[in-house]
Amino acid sequence: MIPKELARKIRTIQIYTTKVVNDVLAGEYESVFKGRGMEFDEVREYQVGDDVRSIDWNVTARAGKPFIKKYREERELTVIFLVDLSASGGFGSVKQTKNELAAEICALLSFAAIRNNDKVGLIVFTDQVERFIPPGKGARHVLRVIREILNFRPGRTGTDIAGALDYLGRVQSRRAVVFLISDFQAEGFEKTLRVHGRRHDVIAVSISDSRESKLPDIGLIELEDAETGEMVLVDTGSGEVRKRYEAQTLGRARELSEMLRSMGIDQIRIETGKAYIRDMMAFFKNRERRRCP
């Protein structure tokens, strides 16, 4: 039996996200991702009007005349949610924690996916992979994904993004659309992300909370790192301390965005307590614009 409070949360998310998908997001999802899953079929000789980006340069070099790669569209896509639910995700200074917001984002995109007959899978990780739901279809499957995220209690506190990406590579050999949802409070994953960013269509969804970048002016406080347990005494009454803290936090966010951009990986920035539909729509619009120059 599902606890009543959990069932209520799931139902609330289902109602809200289904309405957003039906009213706003369904067409955007289809226009951006439809036809993105392509399988190589064959090569044929280049004809006037063909897209030069499809030229197979290896075959062209051997044959002495241009050939292009032909692809056939897959009937369905596979969408994988790679979700960081480490201890730092339990933080939230407003009505939602970062992990609860992650569940809502997954629900929104999952209902858009199944509306287009795509498969949805889930990998939940901390500093190890703790849950895996193989890709499947249907509303019942999506509700299971939401339930797993909302009901999840981490067995470990740290974050290992690289390890989660390697696990993805073992369980998902075919190209997939991968939403990597995390607060990205981790290190050492850049090389692995670059590798899997070439293999899959990876979209980074970075979730943050305003209190993580701005300290309140309340004097001496003791802060605990949720993942390491380290305690730090901070004088929030000092304007210089608050300014330095904010600069460091914003600097890390900027470095993350620049790194993702250098890899060609799209980023959606989401903050707890703020309406995120505009950010989601901006992502889809930008993608559609790039796809249809």
Coordinates of C-alpha atoms in Angstrom, one line a residue:
M1 CA 0.0 0.0 0.0
I2 CA 1.2 3.5 -0.8
P3 CA 1.1 5.9 2.1
K4 CA -1.7 8.5 1.8
E5 CA 0.7 11.5 1.8
L6 CA 2.8 9.9 -1.0
A7 CA -0.3 9.1 -3.0
R8 CA -1.6 12.7 -2.6
K9 CA 1.8 14.0 -3.8
I10 CA 1.8 11.7 -6.8
R11 CA -1.8 12.6 -7.7
T12 CA -1.1 16.3 -7.4
I13 CA 2.0 16.0 -9.7
Q14 CA 0.0 13.9 -12.2
I15 CA -2.8 16.4 -12.5
Y16 CA -0.6 19.4 -12.8
T17 CA 1.9 18.0 -15.2
T18 CA -0.7 16.3 -17.4
K19 CA -2.5 19.7 -17.8
V20 CA 0.8 21.4 -18.7
V21 CA 1.6 18.7 -21.3
N22 CA -1.8 18.9 -22.8
D23 CA -2.0 22.7 -22.9
V24 CA 1.6 23.7 -23.6
L25 CA 4.3 21.1 -24.0
A26 CA 3.1 18.2 -26.2
G27 CA 3.6 19.9 -29.5
E28 CA 7.0 21.3 -28.4
Y29 CA 8.2 17.9 -27.4
E30 CA 7.1 16.3 -30.7
S31 CA 8.6 19.1 -32.8
V32 CA 12.0 18.8 -31.1
F33 CA 12.4 15.1 -30.6
K34 CA 10.4 13.5 -33.3
G35 CA 12.9 12.1 -35.8
R36 CA 15.8 12.6 -33.5
G37 CA 16.2 8.9 -33.0
M38 CA 17.7 7.7 -36.3
E39 CA 19.3 4.4 -37.3
F40 CA 21.9 4.1 -40.1
D41 CA 20.4 2.3 -43.1
E42 CA 22.8 2.5 -46.1
V43 CA 24.9 4.8 -48.2
R44 CA 23.9 6.1 -51.7
E45 CA 25.5 8.4 -54.2
Y46 CA 25.1 12.1 -53.6
Q47 CA 22.3 13.9 -55.5
V48 CA 21.8 17.6 -56.0
G49 CA 19.8 19.0 -53.1
D50 CA 21.0 16.4 -50.5
D51 CA 22.2 17.8 -47.2
V52 CA 26.0 18.0 -47.4
R53 CA 26.2 17.3 -43.7
S54 CA 25.1 13.7 -44.5
I55 CA 28.2 13.0 -46.7
D56 CA 30.1 9.9 -45.7
W57 CA 33.6 11.1 -46.2
N58 CA 35.2 7.6 -45.8
V59 CA 33.1 6.1 -48.6
T60 CA 33.5 9.2 -50.7
A61 CA 37.3 9.0 -50.4
R62 CA 37.3 5.3 -51.4
A63 CA 34.8 5.7 -54.3
G64 CA 36.2 9.0 -55.6
K65 CA 32.8 10.6 -55.8
P66 CA 30.4 11.8 -53.0
F67 CA 28.2 9.4 -51.1
I68 CA 25.7 10.2 -48.3
K69 CA 24.5 8.3 -45.3
K70 CA 20.8 7.3 -45.3
Y71 CA 19.0 6.9 -42.0
R72 CA 15.6 5.5 -41.2
E73 CA 13.5 7.0 -38.4
E74 CA 12.9 4.9 -35.4
R75 CA 9.3 4.4 -34.6
E76 CA 9.9 5.4 -31.0
L77 CA 12.4 7.1 -28.8
T78 CA 13.9 6.0 -25.5
V79 CA 14.0 8.7 -22.8
I80 CA 16.1 8.0 -19.8
F81 CA 16.0 10.1 -16.6
L82 CA 19.4 10.0 -14.8
V83 CA 18.5 11.5 -11.5
D84 CA 20.8 12.6 -8.7
L85 CA 19.0 12.0 -5.4
S86 CA 22.0 12.4 -3.1
A87 CA 21.7 14.0 0.3
S88 CA 22.1 17.6 -1.0
G89 CA 18.9 17.2 -3.0
G90 CA 16.9 17.1 0.2
F91 CA 17.5 20.8 0.7
G92 CA 14.8 23.3 0.0
S93 CA 14.2 26.7 1.5
V94 CA 10.7 27.0 0.0
K95 CA 7.7 24.7 -0.5
Q96 CA 9.7 22.1 -2.5
T97 CA 13.0 20.3 -2.0
K98 CA 15.3 19.9 -5.0
N99 CA 14.4 16.2 -5.1
E100 CA 10.7 16.9 -5.1
L101 CA 11.2 19.3 -8.0
A102 CA 13.2 16.7 -9.8
A103 CA 10.2 14.3 -9.5
E104 CA 7.9 17.0 -11.0
I105 CA 10.3 17.6 -13.9
C106 CA 10.5 13.9 -14.6
A107 CA 6.7 13.6 -14.5
L108 CA 6.3 16.5 -16.9
L109 CA 8.7 15.1 -19.5
S110 CA 7.5 11.5 -19.0
F111 CA 3.9 12.4 -19.8
A112 CA 5.0 14.3 -22.9
A113 CA 7.1 11.2 -23.9
I114 CA 4.3 8.6 -23.5
R115 CA 1.9 10.9 -25.3
N116 CA 4.3 10.4 -28.3
N117 CA 4.5 6.7 -27.7
D118 CA 8.1 6.8 -26.5
K119 CA 9.6 4.7 -23.8
V120 CA 10.7 6.1 -20.4
G121 CA 13.3 4.7 -18.1
L122 CA 14.8 5.8 -14.7
I123 CA 18.3 5.6 -13.1
V124 CA 18.5 7.0 -9.6
F125 CA 22.0 7.5 -8.2
T126 CA 23.9 8.9 -5.3
D127 CA 27.6 7.9 -5.1
Q128 CA 26.3 4.6 -6.6
V129 CA 23.3 3.6 -8.7
E130 CA 20.5 2.8 -6.3
R131 CA 17.5 2.3 -8.6
F132 CA 17.0 1.3 -12.2
I133 CA 13.7 1.0 -13.9
P134 CA 14.1 -0.2 -17.5
P135 CA 12.4 1.8 -20.2
G136 CA 8.7 1.2 -20.6
K137 CA 5.4 2.8 -21.8
G138 CA 2.1 3.9 -20.4
A139 CA 0.8 6.1 -17.6
R140 CA 1.1 3.3 -15.0
H141 CA 4.8 3.1 -15.8
V142 CA 5.3 6.8 -15.5
L143 CA 3.5 6.8 -12.1
R144 CA 5.9 4.2 -10.9
V145 CA 8.8 6.4 -12.0
I146 CA 7.3 9.4 -10.0
R147 CA 6.7 7.1 -7.0
E148 CA 10.2 5.8 -7.0
I149 CA 11.7 9.3 -6.9
L150 CA 9.3 10.7 -4.3
N151 CA 9.6 7.7 -2.0
F152 CA 13.4 7.3 -2.4
R153 CA 15.6 7.4 0.6
P154 CA 19.3 7.4 -0.2
G155 CA 21.4 4.7 1.1
R156 CA 24.5 6.8 0.5
T157 CA 25.0 10.6 0.8
G158 CA 27.6 11.4 -1.9
T159 CA 27.4 12.0 -5.6
D160 CA 29.1 10.2 -8.4
I161 CA 27.9 11.5 -11.8
A162 CA 30.6 9.7 -13.7
G163 CA 29.7 6.3 -12.2
A164 CA 26.0 6.9 -13.1
L165 CA 26.9 7.7 -16.7
D166 CA 29.0 4.6 -17.0
Y167 CA 26.1 2.5 -15.7
L168 CA 23.9 4.2 -18.3
G169 CA 26.4 3.0 -20.9
R170 CA 26.1 -0.6 -19.7
V171 CA 22.3 -0.8 -19.7
Q172 CA 21.4 1.4 -22.7
S173 CA 23.4 0.5 -25.7
R174 CA 21.2 2.2 -28.3
R175 CA 21.1 6.0 -28.6
A176 CA 18.6 7.6 -26.1
V177 CA 17.5 11.1 -25.0
V178 CA 19.0 11.4 -21.5
F179 CA 17.9 14.0 -19.0
L180 CA 20.7 14.3 -16.4
I181 CA 19.0 15.9 -13.4
S182 CA 21.3 17.1 -10.7
D183 CA 22.4 20.0 -8.6
F184 CA 25.9 19.1 -10.0
Q185 CA 27.6 19.4 -6.6
A186 CA 30.2 16.9 -7.7
E187 CA 33.6 16.8 -9.4
G188 CA 35.5 14.6 -11.8
F189 CA 32.7 13.8 -14.2
E190 CA 33.7 16.0 -17.2
K191 CA 35.5 13.4 -19.3
T192 CA 32.8 10.7 -18.8
L193 CA 30.1 13.2 -19.6
R194 CA 31.9 14.2 -22.8
V195 CA 32.0 10.5 -23.9
H196 CA 28.4 9.8 -23.2
G197 CA 27.3 13.2 -24.7
R198 CA 28.5 11.9 -28.0
R199 CA 26.8 8.6 -27.7
H200 CA 23.4 9.9 -26.4
D201 CA 21.4 13.1 -26.7
V202 CA 22.2 14.4 -23.2
I203 CA 20.3 17.4 -21.7
A204 CA 21.6 18.7 -18.3
V205 CA 18.8 19.8 -15.9
S206 CA 20.6 21.8 -13.1
I207 CA 18.4 22.3 -10.0
S208 CA 19.3 24.9 -7.4
D209 CA 17.8 26.7 -4.5
S210 CA 18.2 30.5 -3.9
R211 CA 19.6 29.9 -0.4
E212 CA 22.5 28.1 -1.9
S213 CA 23.8 31.2 -3.5
K214 CA 22.8 33.9 -1.0
L215 CA 23.3 33.8 2.7
P216 CA 20.9 35.6 5.0
D217 CA 22.2 38.2 7.4
I218 CA 21.6 36.4 10.7
G219 CA 25.0 36.4 12.4
L220 CA 27.1 33.3 13.3
I221 CA 25.6 30.1 11.9
E222 CA 26.9 26.5 11.7
L223 CA 26.5 24.9 8.3
E224 CA 26.7 21.2 7.6
D225 CA 27.6 19.7 4.2
A226 CA 24.7 17.2 3.6
E227 CA 27.0 14.8 1.6
T228 CA 30.2 14.9 3.7
G229 CA 28.9 15.8 7.1
E230 CA 31.6 18.5 7.4
M231 CA 30.6 21.4 9.8
V232 CA 31.6 25.0 9.1
L233 CA 31.1 28.1 11.2
V234 CA 30.1 31.1 9.1
D235 CA 29.7 34.7 10.1
T236 CA 26.7 35.8 7.9
G237 CA 26.7 39.2 9.6
S238 CA 29.7 40.1 7.5
G239 CA 28.9 41.7 4.2
E240 CA 32.2 40.6 2.8
V241 CA 31.6 37.0 3.8
R242 CA 28.1 37.0 2.1
K243 CA 29.5 38.7 -1.0
R244 CA 32.4 36.2 -1.3
Y245 CA 30.0 33.2 -0.8
E246 CA 27.7 34.4 -3.5
A247 CA 30.6 35.1 -5.9
Q248 CA 31.9 31.5 -5.4
T249 CA 28.5 30.0 -5.9
L250 CA 27.8 32.0 -9.0
G251 CA 31.3 31.2 -10.3
R252 CA 30.7 27.4 -10.0
A253 CA 27.4 27.8 -11.8
R254 CA 29.1 29.8 -14.6
E255 CA 31.9 27.2 -14.9
L256 CA 29.3 24.4 -15.2
S257 CA 27.4 26.2 -18.0
E258 CA 30.6 26.9 -19.9
M259 CA 31.7 23.3 -19.6
L260 CA 28.3 22.0 -20.9
R261 CA 28.4 24.5 -23.8
S262 CA 31.9 23.4 -24.8
M263 CA 30.6 19.8 -25.0
G264 CA 27.5 20.8 -27.0
I265 CA 25.2 19.7 -24.2
D266 CA 22.1 21.7 -23.6
Q267 CA 21.3 23.0 -20.1
I268 CA 18.0 23.8 -18.5
R269 CA 18.4 25.8 -15.3
I270 CA 15.6 25.2 -12.7
E271 CA 15.3 26.8 -9.3
T272 CA 13.0 25.7 -6.4
G273 CA 10.1 28.0 -5.7
K274 CA 10.1 29.6 -9.2
A275 CA 7.9 28.8 -12.1
Y276 CA 9.9 26.6 -14.5
I277 CA 7.6 26.3 -17.5
R278 CA 9.1 29.4 -19.1
D279 CA 12.6 27.8 -18.8
M280 CA 11.3 24.5 -20.3
M281 CA 9.7 26.3 -23.2
A282 CA 12.8 28.4 -23.8
F283 CA 14.8 25.1 -24.1
F284 CA 12.4 23.6 -26.6
K285 CA 12.2 26.8 -28.6
N286 CA 16.0 27.1 -28.8
R287 CA 16.3 23.5 -29.9
E288 CA 13.6 23.8 -32.5
R289 CA 15.3 27.0 -33.8
R290 CA 18.7 25.2 -34.2
R291 CA 17.0 22.2 -35.9
C292 CA 15.2 24.3 -38.4
P293 CA 17.6 27.1 -39.4

